[in-house]
């Protein structure tokens, strides 16, 4: 197994499936409040260059519940690439901590951080991808449908970091993945090509939300303007007209379809209130599973499972 977890396809299919099984096991242990402290005496350094609710709380709470202690390091403490280089931060934090989790802007910085750190580095989101999110999403999908095979996932919205992680997951697990985005907001072409050439999944880019939603088992969306792009929101609102996940769009999918969103959601923009609150919405199970999946990821990387 790789020392670090920076992209979902850093792992083979078998490794992904074994982490998935482990997340189910560890989730059950925590639900049962079983005494379990594999990270006793361990520390996790968490670097956040961007805001976060779920990632911060799920890592901090999860690591604590497994017996460890974590440190929140915001932009005032560590400003990778400005106050200090990624390679210096890597070696300093490796001297004090057993593991590093980082949420950064520039994807090149997390690669450099991992390269110079002697301890495992986990990607907690970059401008390019969000692997922990998509790992938690497959746990949620498996729990809901009882399987990962033969599912159509229709992503509606911005071709962003979430899409890149889905495309890379499509190189490991077979799926039908469609990204319906406005013409000028597609995902990274090279990542799309990698997913296509892996020939494991059917992957498509479309500009037609209703066509994409047809027969979908999962309708997934995310904010129209990601962190670092918030200033573009007004302009984006014009381009993303017709890309809101509405009850009508959900009706185009399968009757058994679920709605997913990595959150935070901007209700009224990429998704209506009604869809968020509908019985099809599994967004809060999805958010909870961040903690369980990340616990499994950390245990695997630490060689504790
Ligand atoms: N989904 C997610 O990563 O949420 P936060 O930005 O709140 O961490
Ligand atoms: N695409 C979003 C995901 C937030 C979890 C962003 O990068 O802001």
PDB file of N, CA, C and O in Angstrom, residues 214-277:
ATOM      1  N   UNK A 214     -31.558  10.624 -16.405  1.00  0.00           N
ATOM      2  CA  UNK A 214     -32.400   9.501 -16.831  1.00  0.00           C
ATOM      3  C   UNK A 214     -31.801   8.164 -16.383  1.00  0.00           C
ATOM      4  O   UNK A 214     -30.625   7.893 -16.612  1.00  0.00           O
ATOM      5  N   UNK A 215     -32.624   7.375 -15.695  1.00  0.00           N
ATOM      6  CA  UNK A 215     -32.222   6.045 -15.201  1.00  0.00           C
ATOM      7  C   UNK A 215     -31.111   6.091 -14.154  1.00  0.00           C
ATOM      8  O   UNK A 215     -30.495   5.057 -13.860  1.00  0.00           O
ATOM      9  N   UNK A 216     -30.826   7.255 -13.616  1.00  0.00           N
ATOM     10  CA  UNK A 216     -29.751   7.319 -12.611  1.00  0.00           C
ATOM     11  C   UNK A 216     -30.217   6.709 -11.293  1.00  0.00           C
ATOM     12  O   UNK A 216     -31.379   6.815 -10.910  1.00  0.00           O
ATOM     13  N   UNK A 217     -29.271   6.058 -10.611  1.00  0.00           N
ATOM     14  CA  UNK A 217     -29.527   5.534  -9.262  1.00  0.00           C
ATOM     15  C   UNK A 217     -29.134   6.571  -8.218  1.00  0.00           C
ATOM     16  O   UNK A 217     -29.688   6.596  -7.126  1.00  0.00           O
ATOM     17  N   UNK A 218     -28.144   7.372  -8.577  1.00  0.00           N
ATOM     18  CA  UNK A 218     -27.663   8.418  -7.664  1.00  0.00           C
ATOM     19  C   UNK A 218     -27.628   9.729  -8.443  1.00  0.00           C
ATOM     20  O   UNK A 218     -27.035   9.795  -9.522  1.00  0.00           O
ATOM     21  N   UNK A 219     -28.263  10.747  -7.894  1.00  0.00           N
ATOM     22  CA  UNK A 219     -28.131  12.102  -8.447  1.00  0.00           C
ATOM     23  C   UNK A 219     -27.287  12.872  -7.435  1.00  0.00           C
ATOM     24  O   UNK A 219     -27.630  12.938  -6.256  1.00  0.00           O
ATOM     25  N   UNK A 220     -26.170  13.397  -7.912  1.00  0.00           N
ATOM     26  CA  UNK A 220     -25.166  13.991  -7.019  1.00  0.00           C
ATOM     27  C   UNK A 220     -24.905  15.418  -7.471  1.00  0.00           C
ATOM     28  O   UNK A 220     -24.823  15.681  -8.673  1.00  0.00           O
ATOM     29  N   UNK A 221     -24.791  16.330  -6.530  1.00  0.00           N
ATOM     30  CA  UNK A 221     -24.365  17.675  -6.925  1.00  0.00           C
ATOM     31  C   UNK A 221     -23.422  18.272  -5.893  1.00  0.00           C
ATOM     32  O   UNK A 221     -23.169  17.681  -4.835  1.00  0.00           O
ATOM     33  N   UNK A 222     -22.905  19.443  -6.213  1.00  0.00           N
ATOM     34  CA  UNK A 222     -21.988  20.171  -5.335  1.00  0.00           C
ATOM     35  C   UNK A 222     -22.170  21.659  -5.651  1.00  0.00           C
ATOM     36  O   UNK A 222     -22.819  22.013  -6.655  1.00  0.00           O
ATOM     37  N   UNK A 223     -21.575  22.493  -4.831  1.00  0.00           N
ATOM     38  CA  UNK A 223     -21.701  23.946  -5.038  1.00  0.00           C
ATOM     39  C   UNK A 223     -21.239  24.358  -6.438  1.00  0.00           C
ATOM     40  O   UNK A 223     -20.382  23.700  -7.027  1.00  0.00           O
ATOM     41  N   UNK A 224     -21.812  25.449  -6.924  1.00  0.00           N
ATOM     42  CA  UNK A 224     -21.423  25.938  -8.256  1.00  0.00           C
ATOM     43  C   UNK A 224     -20.083  26.671  -8.213  1.00  0.00           C
ATOM     44  O   UNK A 224     -19.403  26.778  -9.232  1.00  0.00           O
ATOM     45  N   UNK A 225     -19.749  27.220  -7.053  1.00  0.00           N
ATOM     46  CA  UNK A 225     -18.454  27.910  -6.923  1.00  0.00           C
ATOM     47  C   UNK A 225     -17.736  27.333  -5.716  1.00  0.00           C
ATOM     48  O   UNK A 225     -18.159  27.508  -4.573  1.00  0.00           O
ATOM     49  N   UNK A 226     -16.658  26.621  -5.982  1.00  0.00           N
ATOM     50  CA  UNK A 226     -15.876  25.980  -4.919  1.00  0.00           C
ATOM     51  C   UNK A 226     -15.056  27.016  -4.157  1.00  0.00           C
ATOM     52  O   UNK A 226     -14.900  28.163  -4.604  1.00  0.00           O
ATOM     53  N   UNK A 227     -14.484  26.562  -3.038  1.00  0.00           N
ATOM     54  CA  UNK A 227     -13.608  27.429  -2.247  1.00  0.00           C
ATOM     55  C   UNK A 227     -12.447  27.886  -3.143  1.00  0.00           C
ATOM     56  O   UNK A 227     -11.860  27.078  -3.854  1.00  0.00           O
ATOM     57  N   UNK A 228     -12.199  29.181  -3.103  1.00  0.00           N
ATOM     58  CA  UNK A 228     -11.183  29.748  -3.993  1.00  0.00           C
ATOM     59  C   UNK A 228     -11.815  30.358  -5.234  1.00  0.00           C
ATOM     60  O   UNK A 228     -11.181  31.114  -5.961  1.00  0.00           O
ATOM     61  N   UNK A 229     -13.100  30.021  -5.486  1.00  0.00           N
ATOM     62  CA  UNK A 229     -13.795  30.539  -6.681  1.00  0.00           C
ATOM     63  C   UNK A 229     -15.071  31.279  -6.282  1.00  0.00           C
ATOM     64  O   UNK A 229     -15.905  31.579  -7.136  1.00  0.00           O
ATOM     65  N   UNK A 230     -15.240  31.496  -4.982  1.00  0.00           N
ATOM     66  CA  UNK A 230     -16.496  32.079  -4.492  1.00  0.00           C
ATOM     67  C   UNK A 230     -16.796  33.429  -5.151  1.00  0.00           C
ATOM     68  O   UNK A 230     -17.961  33.764  -5.360  1.00  0.00           O
ATOM     69  N   UNK A 231     -15.752  34.190  -5.490  1.00  0.00           N
ATOM     70  CA  UNK A 231     -15.953  35.507  -6.112  1.00  0.00           C
ATOM     71  C   UNK A 231     -16.595  35.405  -7.498  1.00  0.00           C
ATOM     72  O   UNK A 231     -17.082  36.379  -8.035  1.00  0.00           O
ATOM     73  N   UNK A 232     -16.594  34.188  -8.066  1.00  0.00           N
ATOM     74  CA  UNK A 232     -17.185  34.006  -9.398  1.00  0.00           C
ATOM     75  C   UNK A 232     -18.658  33.635  -9.326  1.00  0.00           C
ATOM     76  O   UNK A 232     -19.289  33.403 -10.358  1.00  0.00           O
ATOM     77  N   UNK A 233     -19.209  33.550  -8.112  1.00  0.00           N
ATOM     78  CA  UNK A 233     -20.554  32.979  -7.958  1.00  0.00           C
ATOM     79  C   UNK A 233     -21.611  33.698  -8.795  1.00  0.00           C
ATOM     80  O   UNK A 233     -22.410  33.042  -9.476  1.00  0.00           O
ATOM     81  N   UNK A 234     -21.626  35.037  -8.771  1.00  0.00           N
ATOM     82  CA  UNK A 234     -22.681  35.764  -9.506  1.00  0.00           C
ATOM     83  C   UNK A 234     -22.633  35.428 -10.994  1.00  0.00           C
ATOM     84  O   UNK A 234     -23.657  35.155 -11.601  1.00  0.00           O
ATOM     85  N   UNK A 235     -21.438  35.400 -11.547  1.00  0.00           N
ATOM     86  CA  UNK A 235     -21.282  35.080 -12.964  1.00  0.00           C
ATOM     87  C   UNK A 235     -21.691  33.619 -13.214  1.00  0.00           C
ATOM     88  O   UNK A 235     -22.366  33.300 -14.187  1.00  0.00           O
ATOM     89  N   UNK A 236     -21.292  32.751 -12.303  1.00  0.00           N
ATOM     90  CA  UNK A 236     -21.606  31.322 -12.447  1.00  0.00           C
ATOM     91  C   UNK A 236     -23.110  31.073 -12.392  1.00  0.00           C
ATOM     92  O   UNK A 236     -23.616  30.192 -13.095  1.00  0.00           O
ATOM     93  N   UNK A 237     -23.825  31.851 -11.562  1.00  0.00           N
ATOM     94  CA  UNK A 237     -25.276  31.649 -11.457  1.00  0.00           C
ATOM     95  C   UNK A 237     -25.930  31.746 -12.832  1.00  0.00           C
ATOM     96  O   UNK A 237     -26.878  31.028 -13.122  1.00  0.00           O
ATOM     97  N   UNK A 238     -25.405  32.625 -13.663  1.00  0.00           N
ATOM     98  CA  UNK A 238     -25.975  32.777 -15.012  1.00  0.00           C
ATOM     99  C   UNK A 238     -25.680  31.533 -15.855  1.00  0.00           C
ATOM    100  O   UNK A 238     -26.546  31.008 -16.535  1.00  0.00           O
ATOM    101  N   UNK A 239     -24.465  31.027 -15.776  1.00  0.00           N
ATOM    102  CA  UNK A 239     -24.079  29.870 -16.599  1.00  0.00           C
ATOM    103  C   UNK A 239     -24.719  28.564 -16.129  1.00  0.00           C
ATOM    104  O   UNK A 239     -24.854  27.626 -16.905  1.00  0.00           O
ATOM    105  N   UNK A 240     -25.039  28.504 -14.829  1.00  0.00           N
ATOM    106  CA  UNK A 240     -25.554  27.245 -14.268  1.00  0.00           C
ATOM    107  C   UNK A 240     -27.082  27.176 -14.250  1.00  0.00           C
ATOM    108  O   UNK A 240     -27.648  26.247 -13.664  1.00  0.00           O
ATOM    109  N   UNK A 241     -27.732  28.135 -14.919  1.00  0.00           N
ATOM    110  CA  UNK A 241     -29.209  28.079 -15.004  1.00  0.00           C
ATOM    111  C   UNK A 241     -29.609  26.740 -15.618  1.00  0.00           C
ATOM    112  O   UNK A 241     -29.042  26.317 -16.620  1.00  0.00           O
ATOM    113  N   UNK A 242     -30.577  26.062 -15.002  1.00  0.00           N
ATOM    114  CA  UNK A 242     -31.016  24.770 -15.534  1.00  0.00           C
ATOM    115  C   UNK A 242     -30.263  23.599 -14.931  1.00  0.00           C
ATOM    116  O   UNK A 242     -30.574  22.444 -15.199  1.00  0.00           O
ATOM    117  N   UNK A 243     -29.257  23.909 -14.085  1.00  0.00           N
ATOM    118  CA  UNK A 243     -28.466  22.827 -13.468  1.00  0.00           C
ATOM    119  C   UNK A 243     -28.811  22.617 -11.986  1.00  0.00           C
ATOM    120  O   UNK A 243     -28.069  21.966 -11.265  1.00  0.00           O
ATOM    121  N   UNK A 244     -29.956  23.171 -11.565  1.00  0.00           N
ATOM    122  CA  UNK A 244     -30.393  22.960 -10.172  1.00  0.00           C
ATOM    123  C   UNK A 244     -31.037  21.577 -10.064  1.00  0.00           C
ATOM    124  O   UNK A 244     -31.816  21.187 -10.931  1.00  0.00           O
ATOM    125  N   UNK A 245     -30.706  20.851  -9.009  1.00  0.00           N
ATOM    126  CA  UNK A 245     -31.384  19.563  -8.777  1.00  0.00           C
ATOM    127  C   UNK A 245     -32.731  19.874  -8.110  1.00  0.00           C
ATOM    128  O   UNK A 245     -32.800  20.301  -6.960  1.00  0.00           O
ATOM    129  N   UNK A 246     -33.777  19.709  -8.903  1.00  0.00           N
ATOM    130  CA  UNK A 246     -35.155  20.011  -8.490  1.00  0.00           C
ATOM    131  C   UNK A 246     -35.926  18.691  -8.359  1.00  0.00           C
ATOM    132  O   UNK A 246     -35.454  17.641  -8.839  1.00  0.00           O
ATOM    133  N   UNK A 247     -37.136  18.726  -7.797  1.00  0.00           N
ATOM    134  CA  UNK A 247     -37.963  17.509  -7.777  1.00  0.00           C
ATOM    135  C   UNK A 247     -38.221  16.997  -9.201  1.00  0.00           C
ATOM    136  O   UNK A 247     -38.273  15.781  -9.417  1.00  0.00           O
ATOM    137  N   UNK A 248     -38.322  17.898 -10.170  1.00  0.00           N
ATOM    138  CA  UNK A 248     -38.550  17.489 -11.569  1.00  0.00           C
ATOM    139  C   UNK A 248     -37.345  16.711 -12.099  1.00  0.00           C
ATOM    140  O   UNK A 248     -37.491  15.702 -12.796  1.00  0.00           O
ATOM    141  N   UNK A 249     -36.166  17.180 -11.761  1.00  0.00           N
ATOM    142  CA  UNK A 249     -34.958  16.482 -12.215  1.00  0.00           C
ATOM    143  C   UNK A 249     -34.864  15.115 -11.531  1.00  0.00           C
ATOM    144  O   UNK A 249     -34.547  14.105 -12.173  1.00  0.00           O
ATOM    145  N   UNK A 250     -35.162  15.079 -10.240  1.00  0.00           N
ATOM    146  CA  UNK A 250     -35.156  13.793  -9.516  1.00  0.00           C
ATOM    147  C   UNK A 250     -36.165  12.837 -10.154  1.00  0.00           C
ATOM    148  O   UNK A 250     -35.908  11.624 -10.234  1.00  0.00           O
ATOM    149  N   UNK A 251     -37.286  13.371 -10.625  1.00  0.00           N
ATOM    150  CA  UNK A 251     -38.335  12.525 -11.227  1.00  0.00           C
ATOM    151  C   UNK A 251     -37.853  11.881 -12.525  1.00  0.00           C
ATOM    152  O   UNK A 251     -38.400  10.863 -12.965  1.00  0.00           O
ATOM    153  N   UNK A 252     -36.838  12.471 -13.153  1.00  0.00           N
ATOM    154  CA  UNK A 252     -36.294  11.899 -14.393  1.00  0.00           C
ATOM    155  C   UNK A 252     -35.405  10.689 -14.086  1.00  0.00           C
ATOM    156  O   UNK A 252     -35.112   9.879 -14.960  1.00  0.00           O
ATOM    157  N   UNK A 253     -34.954  10.579 -12.828  1.00  0.00           N
ATOM    158  CA  UNK A 253     -34.077   9.454 -12.454  1.00  0.00           C
ATOM    159  C   UNK A 253     -34.940   8.252 -12.090  1.00  0.00           C
ATOM    160  O   UNK A 253     -36.158   8.289 -12.222  1.00  0.00           O
ATOM    161  N   UNK A 254     -34.314   7.191 -11.623  1.00  0.00           N
ATOM    162  CA  UNK A 254     -35.095   6.002 -11.236  1.00  0.00           C
ATOM    163  C   UNK A 254     -35.963   6.322 -10.014  1.00  0.00           C
ATOM    164  O   UNK A 254     -35.551   7.124  -9.168  1.00  0.00           O
ATOM    165  N   UNK A 255     -37.096   5.643  -9.869  1.00  0.00           N
ATOM    166  CA  UNK A 255     -37.948   5.889  -8.687  1.00  0.00           C
ATOM    167  C   UNK A 255     -37.216   5.568  -7.383  1.00  0.00           C
ATOM    168  O   UNK A 255     -37.525   6.126  -6.332  1.00  0.00           O
ATOM    169  N   UNK A 256     -36.200   4.690  -7.485  1.00  0.00           N
ATOM    170  CA  UNK A 256     -35.443   4.296  -6.287  1.00  0.00           C
ATOM    171  C   UNK A 256     -34.186   5.154  -6.088  1.00  0.00           C
ATOM    172  O   UNK A 256     -33.365   4.861  -5.221  1.00  0.00           O
ATOM    173  N   UNK A 257     -34.050   6.206  -6.908  1.00  0.00           N
ATOM    174  CA  UNK A 257     -32.802   6.985  -6.872  1.00  0.00           C
ATOM    175  C   UNK A 257     -32.654   7.765  -5.572  1.00  0.00           C
ATOM    176  O   UNK A 257     -33.641   8.134  -4.923  1.00  0.00           O
ATOM    177  N   UNK A 258     -31.395   8.000  -5.205  1.00  0.00           N
ATOM    178  CA  UNK A 258     -31.102   8.813  -4.030  1.00  0.00           C
ATOM    179  C   UNK A 258     -30.421  10.112  -4.467  1.00  0.00           C
ATOM    180  O   UNK A 258     -29.837  10.195  -5.554  1.00  0.00           O
ATOM    181  N   UNK A 259     -30.511  11.098  -3.591  1.00  0.00           N
ATOM    182  CA  UNK A 259     -29.836  12.366  -3.825  1.00  0.00           C
ATOM    183  C   UNK A 259     -28.630  12.469  -2.893  1.00  0.00           C
ATOM    184  O   UNK A 259     -28.753  12.216  -1.693  1.00  0.00           O
ATOM    185  N   UNK A 260     -27.483  12.837  -3.452  1.00  0.00           N
ATOM    186  CA  UNK A 260     -26.269  13.001  -2.631  1.00  0.00           C
ATOM    187  C   UNK A 260     -25.609  14.362  -2.896  1.00  0.00           C
ATOM    188  O   UNK A 260     -25.717  14.912  -3.981  1.00  0.00           O
ATOM    189  N   UNK A 261     -24.951  14.864  -1.869  1.00  0.00           N
ATOM    190  CA  UNK A 261     -24.250  16.160  -1.948  1.00  0.00           C
ATOM    191  C   UNK A 261     -23.145  16.095  -0.903  1.00  0.00           C
ATOM    192  O   UNK A 261     -23.395  15.716   0.235  1.00  0.00           O
ATOM    193  N   UNK A 262     -21.937  16.494  -1.281  1.00  0.00           N
ATOM    194  CA  UNK A 262     -20.833  16.415  -0.318  1.00  0.00           C
ATOM    195  C   UNK A 262     -21.010  17.414   0.822  1.00  0.00           C
ATOM    196  O   UNK A 262     -20.420  17.224   1.884  1.00  0.00           O
ATOM    197  N   UNK A 263     -21.808  18.467   0.578  1.00  0.00           N
ATOM    198  CA  UNK A 263     -22.054  19.554   1.536  1.00  0.00           C
ATOM    199  C   UNK A 263     -20.769  20.348   1.763  1.00  0.00           C
ATOM    200  O   UNK A 263     -19.702  19.776   1.646  1.00  0.00           O
ATOM    201  N   UNK A 264     -20.814  21.619   2.099  1.00  0.00           N
ATOM    202  CA  UNK A 264     -22.011  22.409   2.372  1.00  0.00           C
ATOM    203  C   UNK A 264     -22.832  22.691   1.109  1.00  0.00           C
ATOM    204  O   UNK A 264     -22.254  22.840   0.023  1.00  0.00           O
ATOM    205  N   UNK A 265     -24.162  22.777   1.280  1.00  0.00           N
ATOM    206  CA  UNK A 265     -25.060  23.027   0.151  1.00  0.00           C
ATOM    207  C   UNK A 265     -25.514  24.473   0.159  1.00  0.00           C
ATOM    208  O   UNK A 265     -25.715  25.056   1.218  1.00  0.00           O
ATOM    209  N   UNK A 266     -25.672  25.017  -1.020  1.00  0.00           N
ATOM    210  CA  UNK A 266     -26.292  26.335  -1.151  1.00  0.00           C
ATOM    211  C   UNK A 266     -27.703  26.083  -1.643  1.00  0.00           C
ATOM    212  O   UNK A 266     -27.945  25.998  -2.861  1.00  0.00           O
ATOM    213  N   UNK A 267     -28.614  25.912  -0.682  1.00  0.00           N
ATOM    214  CA  UNK A 267     -30.006  25.607  -1.027  1.00  0.00           C
ATOM    215  C   UNK A 267     -30.578  26.721  -1.894  1.00  0.00           C
ATOM    216  O   UNK A 267     -30.372  27.892  -1.619  1.00  0.00           O
ATOM    217  N   UNK A 268     -31.289  26.318  -2.940  1.00  0.00           N
ATOM    218  CA  UNK A 268     -31.866  27.304  -3.858  1.00  0.00           C
ATOM    219  C   UNK A 268     -30.965  27.539  -5.064  1.00  0.00           C
ATOM    220  O   UNK A 268     -31.392  28.113  -6.057  1.00  0.00           O
ATOM    221  N   UNK A 269     -29.708  27.105  -4.989  1.00  0.00           N
ATOM    222  CA  UNK A 269     -28.826  27.218  -6.161  1.00  0.00           C
ATOM    223  C   UNK A 269     -28.672  25.835  -6.791  1.00  0.00           C
ATOM    224  O   UNK A 269     -29.468  25.456  -7.632  1.00  0.00           O
ATOM    225  N   UNK A 270     -27.683  25.062  -6.341  1.00  0.00           N
ATOM    226  CA  UNK A 270     -27.465  23.758  -7.004  1.00  0.00           C
ATOM    227  C   UNK A 270     -28.523  22.720  -6.644  1.00  0.00           C
ATOM    228  O   UNK A 270     -28.679  21.727  -7.350  1.00  0.00           O
ATOM    229  N   UNK A 271     -29.256  22.956  -5.552  1.00  0.00           N
ATOM    230  CA  UNK A 271     -30.313  22.007  -5.136  1.00  0.00           C
ATOM    231  C   UNK A 271     -31.411  22.785  -4.424  1.00  0.00           C
ATOM    232  O   UNK A 271     -31.125  23.772  -3.727  1.00  0.00           O
ATOM    233  N   UNK A 272     -32.646  22.323  -4.592  1.00  0.00           N
ATOM    234  CA  UNK A 272     -33.750  22.979  -3.879  1.00  0.00           C
ATOM    235  C   UNK A 272     -33.838  22.409  -2.467  1.00  0.00           C
ATOM    236  O   UNK A 272     -33.391  21.291  -2.195  1.00  0.00           O
ATOM    237  N   UNK A 273     -34.493  23.215  -1.614  1.00  0.00           N
ATOM    238  CA  UNK A 273     -34.811  22.798  -0.253  1.00  0.00           C
ATOM    239  C   UNK A 273     -35.583  21.482  -0.248  1.00  0.00           C
ATOM    240  O   UNK A 273     -35.310  20.584   0.555  1.00  0.00           O
ATOM    241  N   UNK A 274     -36.529  21.418  -1.173  1.00  0.00           N
ATOM    242  CA  UNK A 274     -37.418  20.257  -1.239  1.00  0.00           C
ATOM    243  C   UNK A 274     -36.639  18.959  -1.479  1.00  0.00           C
ATOM    244  O   UNK A 274     -36.909  17.943  -0.836  1.00  0.00           O
ATOM    245  N   UNK A 275     -35.663  19.007  -2.379  1.00  0.00           N
ATOM    246  CA  UNK A 275     -34.869  17.799  -2.657  1.00  0.00           C
ATOM    247  C   UNK A 275     -33.982  17.471  -1.456  1.00  0.00           C
ATOM    248  O   UNK A 275     -33.877  16.307  -1.049  1.00  0.00           O
ATOM    249  N   UNK A 276     -33.388  18.493  -0.864  1.00  0.00           N
ATOM    250  CA  UNK A 276     -32.523  18.260   0.318  1.00  0.00           C
ATOM    251  C   UNK A 276     -33.297  17.572   1.434  1.00  0.00           C
ATOM    252  O   UNK A 276     -32.750  16.736   2.159  1.00  0.00           O
ATOM    253  N   UNK A 277     -34.563  17.949   1.590  1.00  0.00           N
ATOM    254  CA  UNK A 277     -35.374  17.419   2.698  1.00  0.00           C
ATOM    255  C   UNK A 277     -36.198  16.198   2.299  1.00  0.00           C
ATOM    256  O   UNK A 277     -36.944  15.671   3.114  1.00  0.00           O
TER     257      UNK A 277
END
